[in-house]
PDB file of C-alpha atoms in Angstrom:
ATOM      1  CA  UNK M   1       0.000   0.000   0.000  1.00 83.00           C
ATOM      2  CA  UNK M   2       1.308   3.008  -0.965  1.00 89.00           C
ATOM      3  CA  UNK M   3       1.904   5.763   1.545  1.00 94.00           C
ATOM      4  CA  UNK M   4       3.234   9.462   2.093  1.00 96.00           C
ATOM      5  CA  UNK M   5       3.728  10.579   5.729  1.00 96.00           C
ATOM      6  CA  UNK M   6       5.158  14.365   6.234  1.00 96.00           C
ATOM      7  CA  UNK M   7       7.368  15.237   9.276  1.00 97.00           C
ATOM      8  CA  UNK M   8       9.227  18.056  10.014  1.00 98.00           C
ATOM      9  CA  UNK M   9       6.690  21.425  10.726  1.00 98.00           C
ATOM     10  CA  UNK M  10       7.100  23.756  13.707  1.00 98.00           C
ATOM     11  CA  UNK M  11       7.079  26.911  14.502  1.00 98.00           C
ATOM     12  CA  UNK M  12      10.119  28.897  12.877  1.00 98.00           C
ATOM     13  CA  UNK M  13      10.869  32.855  13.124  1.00 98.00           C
ATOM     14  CA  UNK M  14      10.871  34.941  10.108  1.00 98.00           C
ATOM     15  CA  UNK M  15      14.440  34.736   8.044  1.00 98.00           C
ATOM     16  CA  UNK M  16      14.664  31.277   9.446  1.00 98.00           C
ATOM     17  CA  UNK M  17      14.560  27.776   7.460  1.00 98.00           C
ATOM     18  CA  UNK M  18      12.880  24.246   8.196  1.00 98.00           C
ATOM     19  CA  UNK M  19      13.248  21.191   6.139  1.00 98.00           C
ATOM     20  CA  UNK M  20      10.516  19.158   5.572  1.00 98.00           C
ATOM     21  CA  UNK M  21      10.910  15.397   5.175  1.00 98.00           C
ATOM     22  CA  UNK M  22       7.785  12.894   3.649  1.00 97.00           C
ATOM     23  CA  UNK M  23       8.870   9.076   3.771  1.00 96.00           C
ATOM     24  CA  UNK M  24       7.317   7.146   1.332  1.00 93.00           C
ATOM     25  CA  UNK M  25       6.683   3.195   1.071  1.00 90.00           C
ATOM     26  CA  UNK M  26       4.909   0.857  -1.639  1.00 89.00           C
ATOM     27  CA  UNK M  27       5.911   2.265  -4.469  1.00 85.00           C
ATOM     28  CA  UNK M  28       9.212   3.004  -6.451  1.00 88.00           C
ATOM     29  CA  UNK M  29       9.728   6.940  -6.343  1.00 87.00           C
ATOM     30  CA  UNK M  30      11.820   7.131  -9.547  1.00 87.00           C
ATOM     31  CA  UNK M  31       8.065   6.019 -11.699  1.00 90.00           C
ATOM     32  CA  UNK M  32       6.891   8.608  -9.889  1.00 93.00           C
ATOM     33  CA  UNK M  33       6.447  12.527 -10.015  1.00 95.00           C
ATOM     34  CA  UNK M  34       6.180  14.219  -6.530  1.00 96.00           C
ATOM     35  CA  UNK M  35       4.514  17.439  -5.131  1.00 97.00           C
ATOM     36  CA  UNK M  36       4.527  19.794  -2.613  1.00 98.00           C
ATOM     37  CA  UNK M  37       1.568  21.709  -1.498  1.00 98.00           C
ATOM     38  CA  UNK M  38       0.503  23.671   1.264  1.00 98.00           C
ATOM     39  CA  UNK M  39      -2.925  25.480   2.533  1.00 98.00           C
ATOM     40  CA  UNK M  40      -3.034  28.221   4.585  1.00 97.00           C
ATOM     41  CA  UNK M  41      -5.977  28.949   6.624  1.00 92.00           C
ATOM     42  CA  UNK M  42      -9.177  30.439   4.305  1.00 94.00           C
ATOM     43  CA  UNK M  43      -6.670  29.950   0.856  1.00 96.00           C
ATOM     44  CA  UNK M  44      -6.522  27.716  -1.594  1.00 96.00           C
ATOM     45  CA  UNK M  45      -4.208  25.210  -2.225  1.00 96.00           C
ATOM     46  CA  UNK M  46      -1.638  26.009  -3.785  1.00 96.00           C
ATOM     47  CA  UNK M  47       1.361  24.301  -5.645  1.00 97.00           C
ATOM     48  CA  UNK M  48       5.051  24.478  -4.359  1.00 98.00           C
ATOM     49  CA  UNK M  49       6.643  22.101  -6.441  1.00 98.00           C
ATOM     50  CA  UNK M  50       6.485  19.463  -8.478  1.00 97.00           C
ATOM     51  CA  UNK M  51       9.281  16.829  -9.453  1.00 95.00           C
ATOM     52  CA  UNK M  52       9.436  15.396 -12.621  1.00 93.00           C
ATOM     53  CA  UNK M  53      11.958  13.004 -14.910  1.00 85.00           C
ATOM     54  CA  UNK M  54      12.992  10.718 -12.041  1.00 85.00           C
ATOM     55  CA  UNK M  55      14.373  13.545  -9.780  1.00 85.00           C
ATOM     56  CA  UNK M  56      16.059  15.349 -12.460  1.00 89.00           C
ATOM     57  CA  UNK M  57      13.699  17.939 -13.159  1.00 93.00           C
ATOM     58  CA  UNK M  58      12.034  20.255 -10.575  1.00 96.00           C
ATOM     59  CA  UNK M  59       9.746  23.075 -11.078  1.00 97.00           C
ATOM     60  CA  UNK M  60       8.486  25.982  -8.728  1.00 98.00           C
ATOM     61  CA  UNK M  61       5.778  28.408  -7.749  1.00 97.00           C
ATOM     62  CA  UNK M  62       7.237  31.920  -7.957  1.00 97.00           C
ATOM     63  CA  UNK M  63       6.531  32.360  -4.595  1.00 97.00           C
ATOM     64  CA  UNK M  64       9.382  29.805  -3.522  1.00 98.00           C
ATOM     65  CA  UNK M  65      11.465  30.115  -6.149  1.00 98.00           C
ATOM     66  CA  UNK M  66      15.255  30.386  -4.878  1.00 98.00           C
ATOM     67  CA  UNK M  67      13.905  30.146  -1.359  1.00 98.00           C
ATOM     68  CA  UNK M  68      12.640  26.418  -1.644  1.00 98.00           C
ATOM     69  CA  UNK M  69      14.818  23.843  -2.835  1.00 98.00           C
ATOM     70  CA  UNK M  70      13.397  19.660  -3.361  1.00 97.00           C
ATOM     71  CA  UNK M  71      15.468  16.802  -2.956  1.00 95.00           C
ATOM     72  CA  UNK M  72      15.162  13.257  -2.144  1.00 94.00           C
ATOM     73  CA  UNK M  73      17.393  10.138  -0.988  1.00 91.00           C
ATOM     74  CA  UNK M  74      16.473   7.332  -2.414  1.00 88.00           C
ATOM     75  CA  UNK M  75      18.240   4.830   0.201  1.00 90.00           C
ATOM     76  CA  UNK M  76      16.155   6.531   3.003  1.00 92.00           C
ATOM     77  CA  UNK M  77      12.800   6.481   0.999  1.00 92.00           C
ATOM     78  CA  UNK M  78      12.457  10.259   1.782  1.00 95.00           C
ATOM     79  CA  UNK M  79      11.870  13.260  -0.211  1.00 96.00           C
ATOM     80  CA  UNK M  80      12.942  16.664   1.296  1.00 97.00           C
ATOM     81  CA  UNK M  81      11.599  20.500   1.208  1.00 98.00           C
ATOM     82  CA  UNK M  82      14.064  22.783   2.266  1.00 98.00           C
ATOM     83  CA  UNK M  83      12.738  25.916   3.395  1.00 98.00           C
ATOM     84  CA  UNK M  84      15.169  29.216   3.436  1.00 98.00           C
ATOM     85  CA  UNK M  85      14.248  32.439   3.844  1.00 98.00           C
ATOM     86  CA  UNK M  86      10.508  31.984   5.829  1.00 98.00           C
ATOM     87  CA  UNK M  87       8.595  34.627   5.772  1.00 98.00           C
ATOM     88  CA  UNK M  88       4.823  34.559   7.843  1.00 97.00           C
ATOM     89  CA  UNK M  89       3.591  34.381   4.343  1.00 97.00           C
ATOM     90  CA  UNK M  90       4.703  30.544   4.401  1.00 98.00           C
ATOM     91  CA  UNK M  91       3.056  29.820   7.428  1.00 98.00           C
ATOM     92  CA  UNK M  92       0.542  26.948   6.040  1.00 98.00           C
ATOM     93  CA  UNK M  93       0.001  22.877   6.062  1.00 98.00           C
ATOM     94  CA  UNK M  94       2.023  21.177   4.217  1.00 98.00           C
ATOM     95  CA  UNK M  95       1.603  18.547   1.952  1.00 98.00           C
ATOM     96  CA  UNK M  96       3.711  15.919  -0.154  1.00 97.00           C
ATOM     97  CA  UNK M  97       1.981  13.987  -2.715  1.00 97.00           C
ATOM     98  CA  UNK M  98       2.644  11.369  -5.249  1.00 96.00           C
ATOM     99  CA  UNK M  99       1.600  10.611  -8.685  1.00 95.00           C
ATOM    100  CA  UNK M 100       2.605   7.508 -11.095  1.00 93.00           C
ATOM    101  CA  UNK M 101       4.031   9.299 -13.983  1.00 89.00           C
ATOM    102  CA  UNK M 102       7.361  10.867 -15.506  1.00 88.00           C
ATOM    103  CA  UNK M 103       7.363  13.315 -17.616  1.00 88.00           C
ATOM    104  CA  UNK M 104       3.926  15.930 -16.243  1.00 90.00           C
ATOM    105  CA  UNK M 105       3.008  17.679 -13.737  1.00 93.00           C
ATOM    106  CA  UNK M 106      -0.177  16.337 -12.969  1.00 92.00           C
ATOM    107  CA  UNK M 107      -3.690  18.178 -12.154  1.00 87.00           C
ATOM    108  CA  UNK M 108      -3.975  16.437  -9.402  1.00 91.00           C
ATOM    109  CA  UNK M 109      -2.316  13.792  -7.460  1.00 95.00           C
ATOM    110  CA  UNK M 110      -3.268  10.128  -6.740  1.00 94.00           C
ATOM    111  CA  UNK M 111      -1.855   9.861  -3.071  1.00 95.00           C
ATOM    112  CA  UNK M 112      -1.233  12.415  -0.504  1.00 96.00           C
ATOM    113  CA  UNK M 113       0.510  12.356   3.030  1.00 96.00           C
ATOM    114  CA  UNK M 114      -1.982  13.779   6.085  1.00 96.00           C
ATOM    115  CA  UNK M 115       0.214  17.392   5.602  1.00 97.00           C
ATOM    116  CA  UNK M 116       2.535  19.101   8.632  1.00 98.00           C
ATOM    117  CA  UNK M 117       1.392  22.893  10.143  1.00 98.00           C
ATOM    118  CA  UNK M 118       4.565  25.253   9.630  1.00 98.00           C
ATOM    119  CA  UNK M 119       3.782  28.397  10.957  1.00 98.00           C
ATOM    120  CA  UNK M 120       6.464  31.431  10.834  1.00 98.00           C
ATOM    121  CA  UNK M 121       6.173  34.042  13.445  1.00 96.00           C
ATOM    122  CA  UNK M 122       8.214  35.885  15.780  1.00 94.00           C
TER     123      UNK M 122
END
């Protein structure tokens, strides 16, 4: 059974960074494109990132860009979000979420992880 379980949220002052972590099991991440979300309270969801061609290819909302940085290791089953720069903007849930594909950014996402509450403030 495929699963996606976040880790990592807190509470972090403004300028400061977190690194989000979402371990994965039942399926083999390289057939599969990965996403980061996150809600903030009364807003939409919006898209962070989205991981494409087996890793090699990442692309990000503008609001992250240069700030936000994916990565994953395989032998730990794990993909990553480092977070630079927070701002209380950022404060949201996050989510990680997995799709069978390789080449797209999906619409939507087959299986998601139950999200982690970063909230930046002083």
């Amino acid at each position: 059974q495929l699963q996606l379980v976040e880790s990592g949220g807190g509470l972090v002052q403004p300028g400061g960074s977190r690194r989000l972590s979402c371990a994965f099991s039942g399926f083999t991440l390289d057939d599969y494109v990965i996403g980061w979300f996150r809600q903030a309270p009364g807003k939409e969801r919006e898209g962070v990132s989205c991981t494409m061609f087996g890793g090699r290819i990442t692309k990000y909302a503008d609001s992250v860009k240069g700030r936000f940085t994916a990565s994953r290791d395989n032998t730990k089953d794990t993909v990553y979000l480092q977070m630079n720069s927070l701002q209380p903007e950022d404060t949201a849930v996050y989510y990680c979420a997995a799709s069978r594909g390789f080449y797209h950014c999906p619409n939507d996402y087959d299986y998601w992880g139950q999200g982690t509450q970063v909230t930046v403030s002083p």
